[in-house]
C-alpha atoms as a PDB file:
ATOM      1  CA  MET A   1      51.460-121.454  97.774  1.00  0.00           C
ATOM      2  CA  LYS A   2      50.443-123.322 101.017  1.00  0.00           C
ATOM      3  CA  TYR A   3      49.212-120.159 102.598  1.00  0.00           C
ATOM      4  CA  PHE A   4      46.564-119.816  99.576  1.00  0.00           C
ATOM      5  CA  SER A   5      45.757-123.429  99.237  1.00  0.00           C
ATOM      6  CA  ASP A   6      44.904-123.129 103.013  1.00  0.00           C
ATOM      7  CA  MET A   7      42.883-119.999 102.548  1.00  0.00           C
ATOM      8  CA  GLU A   8      40.706-121.492  99.814  1.00  0.00           C
ATOM      9  CA  ARG A   9      39.835-124.558 102.209  1.00  0.00           C
ATOM     10  CA  GLU A  10      38.842-122.216 104.918  1.00  0.00           C
ATOM     11  CA  VAL A  11      36.740-120.152 102.386  1.00  0.00           C
ATOM     12  CA  LYS A  12      34.878-123.296 101.585  1.00  0.00           C
ATOM     13  CA  GLU A  13      34.718-124.536 105.294  1.00  0.00           C
ATOM     14  CA  ASP A  14      32.933-121.256 106.356  1.00  0.00           C
ATOM     15  CA  ASN A  15      30.261-122.001 103.491  1.00  0.00           C
ATOM     16  CA  VAL A  16      30.792-119.086 101.099  1.00  0.00           C
ATOM     17  CA  LEU A  17      27.667-118.383  99.021  1.00  0.00           C
ATOM     18  CA  ILE A  18      27.961-120.329  95.884  1.00  0.00           C
ATOM     19  CA  LEU A  19      26.182-118.370  93.011  1.00  0.00           C
ATOM     20  CA  SER A  20      25.252-121.282  91.039  1.00  0.00           C
ATOM     21  CA  ASN A  21      23.164-122.670  94.338  1.00  0.00           C
ATOM     22  CA  LEU A  22      21.797-119.458  94.651  1.00  0.00           C
ATOM     23  CA  ASN A  23      20.642-119.530  91.243  1.00  0.00           C
ATOM     24  CA  ASP A  24      19.169-123.096  91.611  1.00  0.00           C
ATOM     25  CA  ASP A  25      17.828-122.397  95.028  1.00  0.00           C
ATOM     26  CA  LEU A  26      15.466-119.180  93.749  1.00  0.00           C
ATOM     27  CA  GLY A  27      14.626-121.170  90.500  1.00  0.00           C
ATOM     28  CA  THR A  28      12.714-123.686  92.896  1.00  0.00           C
ATOM     29  CA  ARG A  29      11.377-122.001  95.732  1.00  0.00           C
ATOM     30  CA  ASN A  30       7.660-120.642  95.358  1.00  0.00           C
ATOM     31  CA  LYS A  31       6.775-117.165  94.860  1.00  0.00           C
ATOM     32  CA  GLY A  32       6.909-115.491  98.255  1.00  0.00           C
ATOM     33  CA  GLN A  33       9.173-118.015  99.815  1.00  0.00           C
ATOM     34  CA  ALA A  34      12.737-116.973  98.349  1.00  0.00           C
ATOM     35  CA  ALA A  35      13.277-114.598 100.576  1.00  0.00           C
ATOM     36  CA  GLN A  36      11.413-115.645 103.930  1.00  0.00           C
ATOM     37  CA  ALA A  37      14.614-116.038 105.840  1.00  0.00           C
ATOM     38  CA  ASP A  38      16.546-112.917 104.532  1.00  0.00           C
ATOM     39  CA  PRO A  39      15.480-109.764 106.265  1.00  0.00           C
ATOM     40  CA  GLY A  40      17.243-107.770 103.451  1.00  0.00           C
ATOM     41  CA  TYR A  41      14.792-109.092 101.053  1.00  0.00           C
ATOM     42  CA  PRO A  42      12.060-106.469 100.156  1.00  0.00           C
ATOM     43  CA  GLN A  43       8.685-108.123 101.332  1.00  0.00           C
ATOM     44  CA  ASP A  44       5.117-106.655 101.497  1.00  0.00           C
ATOM     45  CA  ALA A  45       4.389-105.928 105.307  1.00  0.00           C
ATOM     46  CA  GLU A  46       0.743-107.423 105.046  1.00  0.00           C
ATOM     47  CA  PHE A  47       1.096-110.915 103.106  1.00  0.00           C
ATOM     48  CA  GLY A  48       5.159-111.435 103.740  1.00  0.00           C
ATOM     49  CA  ASP A  49       5.524-112.305  99.560  1.00  0.00           C
ATOM     50  CA  LEU A  50       7.990-110.580  97.685  1.00  0.00           C
ATOM     51  CA  ARG A  51       7.485-106.811  96.088  1.00  0.00           C
ATOM     52  CA  GLN A  52       8.935-105.649  92.890  1.00  0.00           C
ATOM     53  CA  ILE A  53      12.551-104.712  94.037  1.00  0.00           C
ATOM     54  CA  THR A  54      13.117-100.885  93.702  1.00  0.00           C
ATOM     55  CA  TYR A  55      16.221 -99.035  92.986  1.00  0.00           C
ATOM     56  CA  PHE A  56      16.376 -98.108  96.414  1.00  0.00           C
ATOM     57  CA  GLU A  57      16.295-101.226  97.450  1.00  0.00           C
ATOM     58  CA  LEU A  58      19.119-102.215  95.272  1.00  0.00           C
ATOM     59  CA  ALA A  59      21.132 -99.819  96.382  1.00  0.00           C
ATOM     60  CA  ARG A  60      20.687-100.738 100.016  1.00  0.00           C
ATOM     61  CA  LEU A  61      22.095-104.254  99.048  1.00  0.00           C
ATOM     62  CA  MET A  62      25.005-102.641  97.140  1.00  0.00           C
ATOM     63  CA  GLU A  63      25.979-100.917 100.521  1.00  0.00           C
ATOM     64  CA  ARG A  64      25.578-103.827 102.374  1.00  0.00           C
ATOM     65  CA  ALA A  65      27.751-105.985  99.834  1.00  0.00           C
ATOM     66  CA  SER A  66      30.308-103.254 100.061  1.00  0.00           C
ATOM     67  CA  ARG A  67      30.248-103.281 103.695  1.00  0.00           C
ATOM     68  CA  ARG A  68      30.863-106.941 103.488  1.00  0.00           C
ATOM     69  CA  PHE A  69      33.758-106.875 100.971  1.00  0.00           C
ATOM     70  CA  SER A  70      35.519-104.446 103.435  1.00  0.00           C
ATOM     71  CA  GLY A  71      35.344-107.076 106.006  1.00  0.00           C
ATOM     72  CA  LEU A  72      36.577-109.621 103.591  1.00  0.00           C
ATOM     73  CA  ILE A  73      39.776-107.122 103.017  1.00  0.00           C
ATOM     74  CA  ARG A  74      40.294-106.269 106.653  1.00  0.00           C
ATOM     75  CA  ALA A  75      40.553-110.271 107.302  1.00  0.00           C
ATOM     76  CA  GLU A  76      42.780-110.484 104.581  1.00  0.00           C
ATOM     77  CA  LEU A  77      45.147-107.902 105.868  1.00  0.00           C
ATOM     78  CA  THR A  78      45.025-109.583 109.053  1.00  0.00           C
ATOM     79  CA  LYS A  79      46.322-112.624 107.591  1.00  0.00           C
ATOM     80  CA  LEU A  80      49.039-110.641 105.879  1.00  0.00           C
ATOM     81  CA  ARG A  81      49.917-108.966 109.190  1.00  0.00           C
ATOM     82  CA  VAL A  82      49.640-105.676 107.775  1.00  0.00           C
ATOM     83  CA  ASP A  83      47.995-103.605 110.638  1.00  0.00           C
ATOM     84  CA  ASP A  84      48.976 -99.762 109.110  1.00  0.00           C
ATOM     85  CA  VAL A  85      46.666-100.239 106.113  1.00  0.00           C
ATOM     86  CA  GLY A  86      42.625-100.537 106.588  1.00  0.00           C
ATOM     87  CA  PRO A  87      39.994-101.887 103.829  1.00  0.00           C
ATOM     88  CA  ALA A  88      39.594 -97.801 102.251  1.00  0.00           C
ATOM     89  CA  GLN A  89      43.616 -97.411 101.766  1.00  0.00           C
ATOM     90  CA  ALA A  90      43.986-100.940 100.132  1.00  0.00           C
ATOM     91  CA  MET A  91      41.170-100.168  97.827  1.00  0.00           C
ATOM     92  CA  ILE A  92      43.302 -97.081  96.822  1.00  0.00           C
ATOM     93  CA  LEU A  93      46.135 -99.259  96.099  1.00  0.00           C
ATOM     94  CA  LEU A  94      44.038-101.779  94.195  1.00  0.00           C
ATOM     95  CA  ALA A  95      42.976 -98.571  92.198  1.00  0.00           C
ATOM     96  CA  ILE A  96      45.862 -97.110  91.681  1.00  0.00           C
ATOM     97  CA  GLY A  97      47.547-100.506  90.001  1.00  0.00           C
ATOM     98  CA  ASP A  98      50.361-100.124  87.533  1.00  0.00           C
ATOM     99  CA  SER A  99      49.395 -96.443  86.724  1.00  0.00           C
ATOM    100  CA  GLU A 100      50.432 -92.933  87.598  1.00  0.00           C
ATOM    101  CA  LEU A 101      47.552 -90.797  88.524  1.00  0.00           C
ATOM    102  CA  SER A 102      46.370 -87.318  89.754  1.00  0.00           C
ATOM    103  CA  VAL A 103      44.273 -87.219  92.847  1.00  0.00           C
ATOM    104  CA  ALA A 104      41.422 -86.260  90.185  1.00  0.00           C
ATOM    105  CA  GLU A 105      41.771 -89.228  88.150  1.00  0.00           C
ATOM    106  CA  LEU A 106      41.916 -91.369  91.516  1.00  0.00           C
ATOM    107  CA  LEU A 107      38.718 -89.731  92.772  1.00  0.00           C
ATOM    108  CA  ASP A 108      37.111 -90.782  89.366  1.00  0.00           C
ATOM    109  CA  ARG A 109      38.416 -94.461  89.919  1.00  0.00           C
ATOM    110  CA  GLY A 110      36.701 -95.031  93.406  1.00  0.00           C
ATOM    111  CA  HIS A 111      33.996 -93.860  95.504  1.00  0.00           C
ATOM    112  CA  TYR A 112      36.034 -91.292  97.781  1.00  0.00           C
ATOM    113  CA  VAL A 113      35.137 -87.949  99.697  1.00  0.00           C
ATOM    114  CA  GLY A 114      37.758 -85.553  98.558  1.00  0.00           C
ATOM    115  CA  SER A 115      39.052 -85.052 102.180  1.00  0.00           C
ATOM    116  CA  ASN A 116      38.866 -88.789 103.099  1.00  0.00           C
ATOM    117  CA  VAL A 117      41.335 -89.670 100.033  1.00  0.00           C
ATOM    118  CA  SER A 118      43.885 -86.888 101.205  1.00  0.00           C
ATOM    119  CA  TYR A 119      43.880 -88.582 104.455  1.00  0.00           C
ATOM    120  CA  TYR A 120      44.093 -92.202 103.100  1.00  0.00           C
ATOM    121  CA  LEU A 121      47.026 -90.878 100.849  1.00  0.00           C
ATOM    122  CA  LYS A 122      48.760 -89.278 103.498  1.00  0.00           C
ATOM    123  CA  GLN A 123      48.711 -92.307 105.412  1.00  0.00           C
ATOM    124  CA  LEU A 124      49.959 -94.783 102.477  1.00  0.00           C
ATOM    125  CA  ALA A 125      52.498 -92.387 101.856  1.00  0.00           C
ATOM    126  CA  ASP A 126      53.731 -92.363 105.430  1.00  0.00           C
ATOM    127  CA  GLY A 127      53.749 -96.114 105.463  1.00  0.00           C
ATOM    128  CA  ASP A 128      55.754 -96.145 102.013  1.00  0.00           C
ATOM    129  CA  TYR A 129      53.158 -97.699 100.002  1.00  0.00           C
ATOM    130  CA  ILE A 130      52.760 -94.824  97.543  1.00  0.00           C
ATOM    131  CA  ASP A 131      55.117 -92.276  96.057  1.00  0.00           C
ATOM    132  CA  ARG A 132      54.136 -88.750  95.055  1.00  0.00           C
ATOM    133  CA  VAL A 133      55.795 -87.500  91.844  1.00  0.00           C
ATOM    134  CA  ALA A 134      55.487 -83.630  90.772  1.00  0.00           C
ATOM    135  CA  SER A 135      53.704 -83.669  87.428  1.00  0.00           C
ATOM    136  CA  GLN A 136      55.909 -82.771  84.317  1.00  0.00           C
ATOM    137  CA  ARG A 137      53.423 -80.430  83.097  1.00  0.00           C
ATOM    138  CA  ASP A 138      52.098 -78.438  86.392  1.00  0.00           C
ATOM    139  CA  LYS A 139      54.770 -78.574  89.126  1.00  0.00           C
ATOM    140  CA  ARG A 140      51.960 -77.430  91.535  1.00  0.00           C
ATOM    141  CA  SER A 141      50.257 -81.005  91.251  1.00  0.00           C
ATOM    142  CA  ALA A 142      51.514 -84.362  92.249  1.00  0.00           C
ATOM    143  CA  ARG A 143      51.164 -87.816  90.655  1.00  0.00           C
ATOM    144  CA  ILE A 144      50.675 -90.891  92.562  1.00  0.00           C
ATOM    145  CA  LYS A 145      52.042 -94.208  91.774  1.00  0.00           C
ATOM    146  CA  LEU A 146      52.777 -97.507  94.115  1.00  0.00           C
ATOM    147  CA  THR A 147      56.461 -98.157  95.753  1.00  0.00           C
ATOM    148  CA  GLU A 148      57.736-101.627  95.498  1.00  0.00           C
ATOM    149  CA  LYS A 149      56.268-102.499  98.969  1.00  0.00           C
ATOM    150  CA  GLY A 150      52.688-101.046  97.716  1.00  0.00           C
ATOM    151  CA  ARG A 151      53.053-103.496  94.566  1.00  0.00           C
ATOM    152  CA  GLN A 152      53.749-106.119  96.919  1.00  0.00           C
ATOM    153  CA  LEU A 153      50.794-105.537  99.197  1.00  0.00           C
ATOM    154  CA  ARG A 154      48.675-105.225  96.137  1.00  0.00           C
ATOM    155  CA  ALA A 155      49.852-108.447  94.377  1.00  0.00           C
ATOM    156  CA  SER A 156      48.902-110.432  97.414  1.00  0.00           C
ATOM    157  CA  LEU A 157      45.289-108.732  98.096  1.00  0.00           C
ATOM    158  CA  ARG A 158      44.783-109.583  94.144  1.00  0.00           C
ATOM    159  CA  ASP A 159      46.104-113.221  94.867  1.00  0.00           C
ATOM    160  CA  ALA A 160      43.461-113.746  97.755  1.00  0.00           C
ATOM    161  CA  ALA A 161      40.863-112.074  95.654  1.00  0.00           C
ATOM    162  CA  MET A 162      41.489-114.812  92.724  1.00  0.00           C
ATOM    163  CA  THR A 163      41.440-117.392  95.664  1.00  0.00           C
ATOM    164  CA  TYR A 164      37.934-116.394  96.690  1.00  0.00           C
ATOM    165  CA  GLU A 165      36.963-116.002  93.113  1.00  0.00           C
ATOM    166  CA  ARG A 166      37.631-119.519  92.133  1.00  0.00           C
ATOM    167  CA  ALA A 167      35.404-120.674  95.362  1.00  0.00           C
ATOM    168  CA  VAL A 168      32.727-118.756  94.337  1.00  0.00           C
ATOM    169  CA  ASN A 169      32.779-118.720  90.445  1.00  0.00           C
ATOM    170  CA  ARG A 170      32.179-122.499  89.666  1.00  0.00           C
ATOM    171  CA  GLY A 171      31.806-122.353  85.724  1.00  0.00           C
ATOM    172  CA  ASP A 172      30.161-120.670  82.810  1.00  0.00           C
ATOM    173  CA  GLN A 173      26.835-120.083  84.039  1.00  0.00           C
ATOM    174  CA  ASP A 174      28.339-118.375  87.149  1.00  0.00           C
ATOM    175  CA  GLN A 175      30.498-116.327  85.154  1.00  0.00           C
ATOM    176  CA  ARG A 176      27.617-115.117  82.970  1.00  0.00           C
ATOM    177  CA  MET A 177      25.451-113.920  86.189  1.00  0.00           C
ATOM    178  CA  LEU A 178      28.485-112.174  87.099  1.00  0.00           C
ATOM    179  CA  GLU A 179      28.881-110.241  83.809  1.00  0.00           C
ATOM    180  CA  THR A 180      25.200-109.531  83.624  1.00  0.00           C
ATOM    181  CA  ALA A 181      25.300-108.068  87.255  1.00  0.00           C
ATOM    182  CA  PHE A 182      28.414-105.915  86.544  1.00  0.00           C
ATOM    183  CA  GLN A 183      26.733-104.810  83.071  1.00  0.00           C
ATOM    184  CA  THR A 184      23.496-103.948  85.028  1.00  0.00           C
ATOM    185  CA  LEU A 185      25.380-102.116  87.966  1.00  0.00           C
ATOM    186  CA  HIS A 186      27.488-100.122  85.702  1.00  0.00           C
ATOM    187  CA  GLN A 187      24.583 -99.126  83.614  1.00  0.00           C
ATOM    188  CA  LEU A 188      22.832 -97.791  86.920  1.00  0.00           C
ATOM    189  CA  GLU A 189      26.067 -95.939  88.002  1.00  0.00           C
ATOM    190  CA  LEU A 190      26.073 -94.123  84.511  1.00  0.00           C
ATOM    191  CA  ALA A 191      22.382 -93.201  84.632  1.00  0.00           C
ATOM    192  CA  TRP A 192      22.421 -92.072  88.779  1.00  0.00           C
ATOM    193  CA  GLY A 193      25.567 -90.200  87.912  1.00  0.00           C
ATOM    194  CA  THR A 194      23.851 -88.189  84.927  1.00  0.00           C
ATOM    195  CA  ALA A 195      20.585 -87.803  86.991  1.00  0.00           C
ATOM    196  CA  SER A 196      22.419 -86.486  89.930  1.00  0.00           C
ATOM    197  CA  ARG A 197      24.002 -84.030  87.587  1.00  0.00           C
ATOM    198  CA  TYR A 198      21.446 -82.812  85.311  1.00  0.00           C
ATOM    199  CA  GLY A 199      18.152 -84.180  86.685  1.00  0.00           C
ATOM    200  CA  VAL A 200      15.753 -86.853  85.679  1.00  0.00           C
END
């Protein structure tokens, strides 16, 4: 467990953004000053104050956050001395979990392009992280599950994620903020998915 306690200390020393501090910060700053130092925040070009946040700007923020999370996973893989798996493949291992999935079910669980996921699955199979099992109902299709090696890597990544979560989430208020953010993004996911299929 020394590895994880060292890692937790590193997280704190690197000044990981604490949600409660962010909330306090935003609550005490004057209008228009909350994001002067943050180039990612929407601002009025003429007056320099905050504009109403749009869905487009939220989507851009989600993309940046996703890239930061990929960087975090890459750093963890480096610490674990895993050099044959990248962040995208690691996310697939996390998405599979303890389940046995078809490729279609896996695509539905994550944001993957079909050709990309086939390439990632081949890499994971070559590295002995996943097994492909012929479906009982349709021998032409395969189902995917983690090998023991894949389960061990997934467990290590989940342990690391819990360490970071403990460093960021300091109490009930942070937990409520996290739940609100999750619910909001889930509603947007459903709304955008419906709009892309059927129009607005």
